[in-house]
Short mmCIF file of C-alpha atoms in Angstrom, two decimals:
data_model
loop_
_atom_site.label_atom_id
_atom_site.label_comp_id
_atom_site.label_asym_id
_atom_site.label_seq_id
_atom_site.Cartn_x
_atom_site.Cartn_y
_atom_site.Cartn_z
CA MET C 1 11.35 8.40 8.81
CA TYR C 2 12.29 5.10 8.97
CA GLU C 3 13.32 2.92 5.83
CA SER C 4 13.74 -0.81 6.95
CA HIS C 5 16.00 -3.08 4.67
CA HIS C 6 14.20 -6.38 6.71
CA GLY C 7 11.84 -7.80 4.55
CA VAL C 8 13.92 -6.99 1.10
CA GLY C 9 13.52 -9.47 -1.42
CA GLN C 10 10.46 -11.16 0.31
CA THR C 11 7.60 -12.58 -2.46
CA LEU C 12 4.31 -11.20 -2.08
CA GLU C 13 1.89 -13.70 -2.87
CA PHE C 14 -1.71 -12.85 -2.36
CA THR C 15 -5.31 -12.95 -3.69
CA LEU C 16 -7.59 -10.15 -1.83
CA PRO C 17 -11.22 -8.26 -2.02
CA ASN C 18 -10.76 -5.23 -3.95
CA VAL C 19 -13.83 -2.45 -3.04
CA GLY C 20 -11.77 0.57 -4.86
CA ASP C 21 -10.86 0.86 -8.70
CA GLY C 22 -10.57 -2.21 -10.55
CA SER C 23 -11.79 -5.82 -10.18
CA ASP C 24 -13.56 -7.51 -7.51
CA ARG C 25 -10.07 -9.31 -6.73
CA TYR C 26 -6.55 -8.24 -6.69
CA THR C 27 -4.01 -10.31 -7.03
CA ALA C 28 0.29 -9.88 -6.21
CA ALA C 29 0.48 -10.27 -10.05
CA ASP C 30 -1.86 -7.06 -10.70
CA LEU C 31 1.04 -5.10 -8.84
CA GLN C 32 3.28 -5.62 -12.20
CA SER C 33 3.94 -2.74 -14.19
CA GLY C 34 5.52 -0.87 -16.96
CA SER C 35 7.86 0.97 -14.59
CA GLY C 36 8.54 -2.73 -12.40
CA ILE C 37 7.58 -0.92 -8.84
CA ALA C 38 4.24 -0.89 -7.14
CA LEU C 39 3.72 1.10 -4.30
CA VAL C 40 1.45 -0.50 -1.41
CA LEU C 41 0.04 1.75 1.56
CA LEU C 42 -0.53 -0.10 4.44
CA LEU C 43 -3.50 1.77 6.31
CA ARG C 44 -3.87 1.83 10.14
CA ASN C 45 -7.50 0.83 10.61
CA HIS C 46 -10.76 2.20 9.92
CA TYR C 47 -11.00 5.10 12.52
CA CYS C 48 -7.32 6.49 11.96
CA PRO C 49 -8.16 10.00 10.53
CA LEU C 50 -4.37 9.79 9.11
CA SER C 51 -5.12 6.90 6.98
CA ARG C 52 -8.39 8.72 5.52
CA ARG C 53 -6.42 11.34 4.92
CA LYS C 54 -3.56 9.71 2.89
CA VAL C 55 -6.32 7.86 0.82
CA ARG C 56 -8.04 10.93 0.12
CA ARG C 57 -5.10 12.51 -1.00
CA LEU C 58 -3.49 9.79 -3.02
CA GLY C 59 -6.79 9.90 -4.70
CA GLU C 60 -6.00 13.26 -5.68
CA ARG C 61 -2.89 12.35 -7.26
CA ILE C 62 -3.08 9.49 -8.88
CA ASP C 63 -2.69 11.08 -12.05
CA GLN C 64 0.71 12.24 -11.38
CA PHE C 65 1.51 8.11 -10.23
CA GLU C 66 -0.28 6.66 -13.35
CA SER C 67 1.34 9.04 -16.02
CA GLU C 68 4.79 7.07 -13.81
CA HIS C 69 3.23 3.89 -14.53
CA VAL C 70 3.26 2.79 -10.96
CA PRO C 71 0.40 1.08 -9.61
CA VAL C 72 -1.13 2.42 -6.09
CA VAL C 73 -2.44 -0.08 -3.93
CA ALA C 74 -4.28 0.62 -0.36
CA VAL C 75 -4.73 -2.29 2.06
CA LEU C 76 -7.18 -1.93 5.18
CA PRO C 77 -7.04 -4.34 8.06
CA ASP C 78 -10.36 -4.82 8.16
CA THR C 79 -13.61 -6.24 6.67
CA VAL C 80 -15.05 -5.89 3.25
CA ASP C 81 -17.96 -4.08 4.48
CA ARG C 82 -15.58 -1.67 6.28
CA ALA C 83 -13.71 -1.25 3.47
CA SER C 84 -16.27 -0.54 1.33
CA VAL C 85 -17.71 2.76 3.14
CA TRP C 86 -14.22 3.89 2.71
CA GLY C 87 -14.63 3.26 -1.08
CA ARG C 88 -17.69 4.93 -1.49
CA ARG C 89 -16.81 7.36 0.73
CA TYR C 90 -13.33 8.55 -0.71
CA GLU C 91 -14.39 7.38 -4.49
CA THR C 92 -10.83 5.92 -4.58
CA PRO C 93 -9.41 5.85 -7.69
CA PHE C 94 -7.07 3.17 -6.99
CA ALA C 95 -7.00 -0.42 -5.43
CA LEU C 96 -8.60 -0.54 -2.12
CA LEU C 97 -8.05 -3.76 -0.25
CA ALA C 98 -9.74 -5.52 2.72
CA ASP C 99 -7.38 -8.00 4.79
CA PRO C 100 -8.53 -8.39 7.90
CA PRO C 101 -6.59 -10.66 10.26
CA ALA C 102 -7.94 -14.48 10.04
CA ASP C 103 -8.75 -13.92 13.85
CA ALA C 104 -10.70 -10.63 13.81
CA ASP C 105 -14.35 -11.71 14.68
CA ALA C 106 -17.88 -9.45 14.18
CA GLY C 107 -17.27 -7.48 16.95
CA ASP C 108 -13.91 -6.15 16.18
CA ASP C 109 -14.43 -2.69 15.71
CA ALA C 110 -10.70 -1.56 14.79
CA PRO C 111 -8.56 -4.57 13.84
CA ASP C 112 -4.91 -3.18 13.49
CA ARG C 113 -3.34 -6.68 11.81
CA PHE C 114 -3.12 -8.39 8.40
CA GLU C 115 -3.78 -11.25 7.47
CA ALA C 116 -1.99 -11.84 3.73
CA PHE C 117 0.27 -8.90 4.33
CA GLY C 118 1.13 -10.19 8.20
CA ASP C 119 4.62 -11.41 7.19
CA VAL C 120 5.50 -7.54 5.64
CA GLN C 121 3.86 -5.95 9.13
CA GLU C 122 6.28 -8.06 11.04
CA TRP C 123 8.95 -5.41 10.00
CA VAL C 124 6.79 -2.09 9.78
CA PRO C 125 7.03 -0.16 13.58
CA GLN C 126 3.01 1.34 13.14
CA THR C 127 1.20 2.01 9.98
CA PRO C 128 0.55 3.64 7.86
CA ALA C 129 3.56 2.42 6.06
CA LEU C 130 4.47 2.28 2.42
CA VAL C 131 5.68 -0.73 0.77
CA VAL C 132 7.52 -0.73 -2.34
CA VAL C 133 6.92 -3.13 -4.36
CA GLU C 134 9.64 -4.56 -6.98
CA THR C 135 7.79 -6.04 -10.16
CA TYR C 136 10.75 -6.61 -12.36
CA GLY C 137 11.35 -10.32 -11.91
CA ASP C 138 8.72 -13.11 -12.14
CA GLU C 139 7.08 -12.34 -8.91
CA PRO C 140 6.49 -9.30 -6.80
CA THR C 141 9.05 -9.17 -4.38
CA VAL C 142 9.16 -5.79 -1.24
CA GLY C 143 11.59 -3.70 -2.10
CA GLN C 144 11.73 -1.24 0.54
CA ILE C 145 9.50 -0.64 3.76
CA TYR C 146 9.14 2.71 4.85
CA SER C 147 7.67 3.56 8.62
CA GLY C 148 8.12 5.39 11.46
CA ALA C 149 8.88 5.39 15.35
CA THR C 150 5.04 7.35 15.14
CA ARG C 151 2.06 7.13 12.57
CA GLN C 152 2.79 10.82 11.22
CA ASP C 153 6.64 9.25 10.31
CA CYS C 154 4.86 7.54 6.85
CA PRO C 155 5.56 9.48 3.96
CA SER C 156 3.27 11.82 2.37
CA VAL C 157 2.14 11.56 -0.95
CA GLU C 158 4.49 14.20 -2.61
CA GLU C 159 7.28 12.26 -0.50
CA MET C 160 5.62 8.60 -2.28
CA LEU C 161 6.08 10.44 -5.43
CA GLU C 162 9.53 10.93 -4.90
CA ILE C 163 10.61 7.25 -3.52
CA ALA C 164 8.91 5.80 -6.77
CA ARG C 165 10.49 8.27 -9.10
CA GLU C 166 14.31 7.47 -7.10
CA THR C 167 13.50 3.86 -7.33
CA ARG C 168 12.80 3.94 -10.79
CA LEU C 169 16.45 5.83 -11.18
CA GLU C 170 18.14 3.56 -8.64
CA SER C 171 17.63 0.60 -10.98
CA PRO C 172 18.77 1.51 -14.55
CA ASN C 173 20.16 -2.07 -14.77
CA LYS C 174 16.68 -4.03 -13.95
CA LYS C 175 14.61 -4.67 -16.92
CA PRO C 176 10.64 -3.85 -15.69
CA ALA C 177 7.92 -6.82 -16.41
CA PRO C 178 5.64 -5.96 -19.40
CA ALA C 179 2.60 -3.65 -18.79
CA VAL C 180 -0.14 -5.74 -17.99
#
């Protein structure tokens, strides 16, 4: 697994359609949490079996993240229509955001680039990838990026839980933003 320090400290600003749990629109401010961190899973594309498995496994274990007060958000670089298929099929109990590239056309059946998360993706060798977002300050910022040379190098759901716990322990002097 590859841990990147590139992009760390980068402020996140976005408003994207949400086809999973929660409101229809999801913003960077929605990442605020009582734990001071959030996890953003950047998925590969609509057809990626590994991304589909990760979404299903996250859904099965979301209660553990919620008990740790760690929001989990998955972002698919695809249209709202295709992301909605995932939302319905996997009944995602967390936010599932659609973030297709601006230049994607209707015939592009498997976009793999993000628009709002494009600056973060620049530092990711492969998707799926995990972005730990720090929500301690006024604006959510990239705290760490986990990816790898291959698609399989993205952390497992168990590793995501460990990363969330370790990140919270490593930052005892930081004060989390109030839970929203």
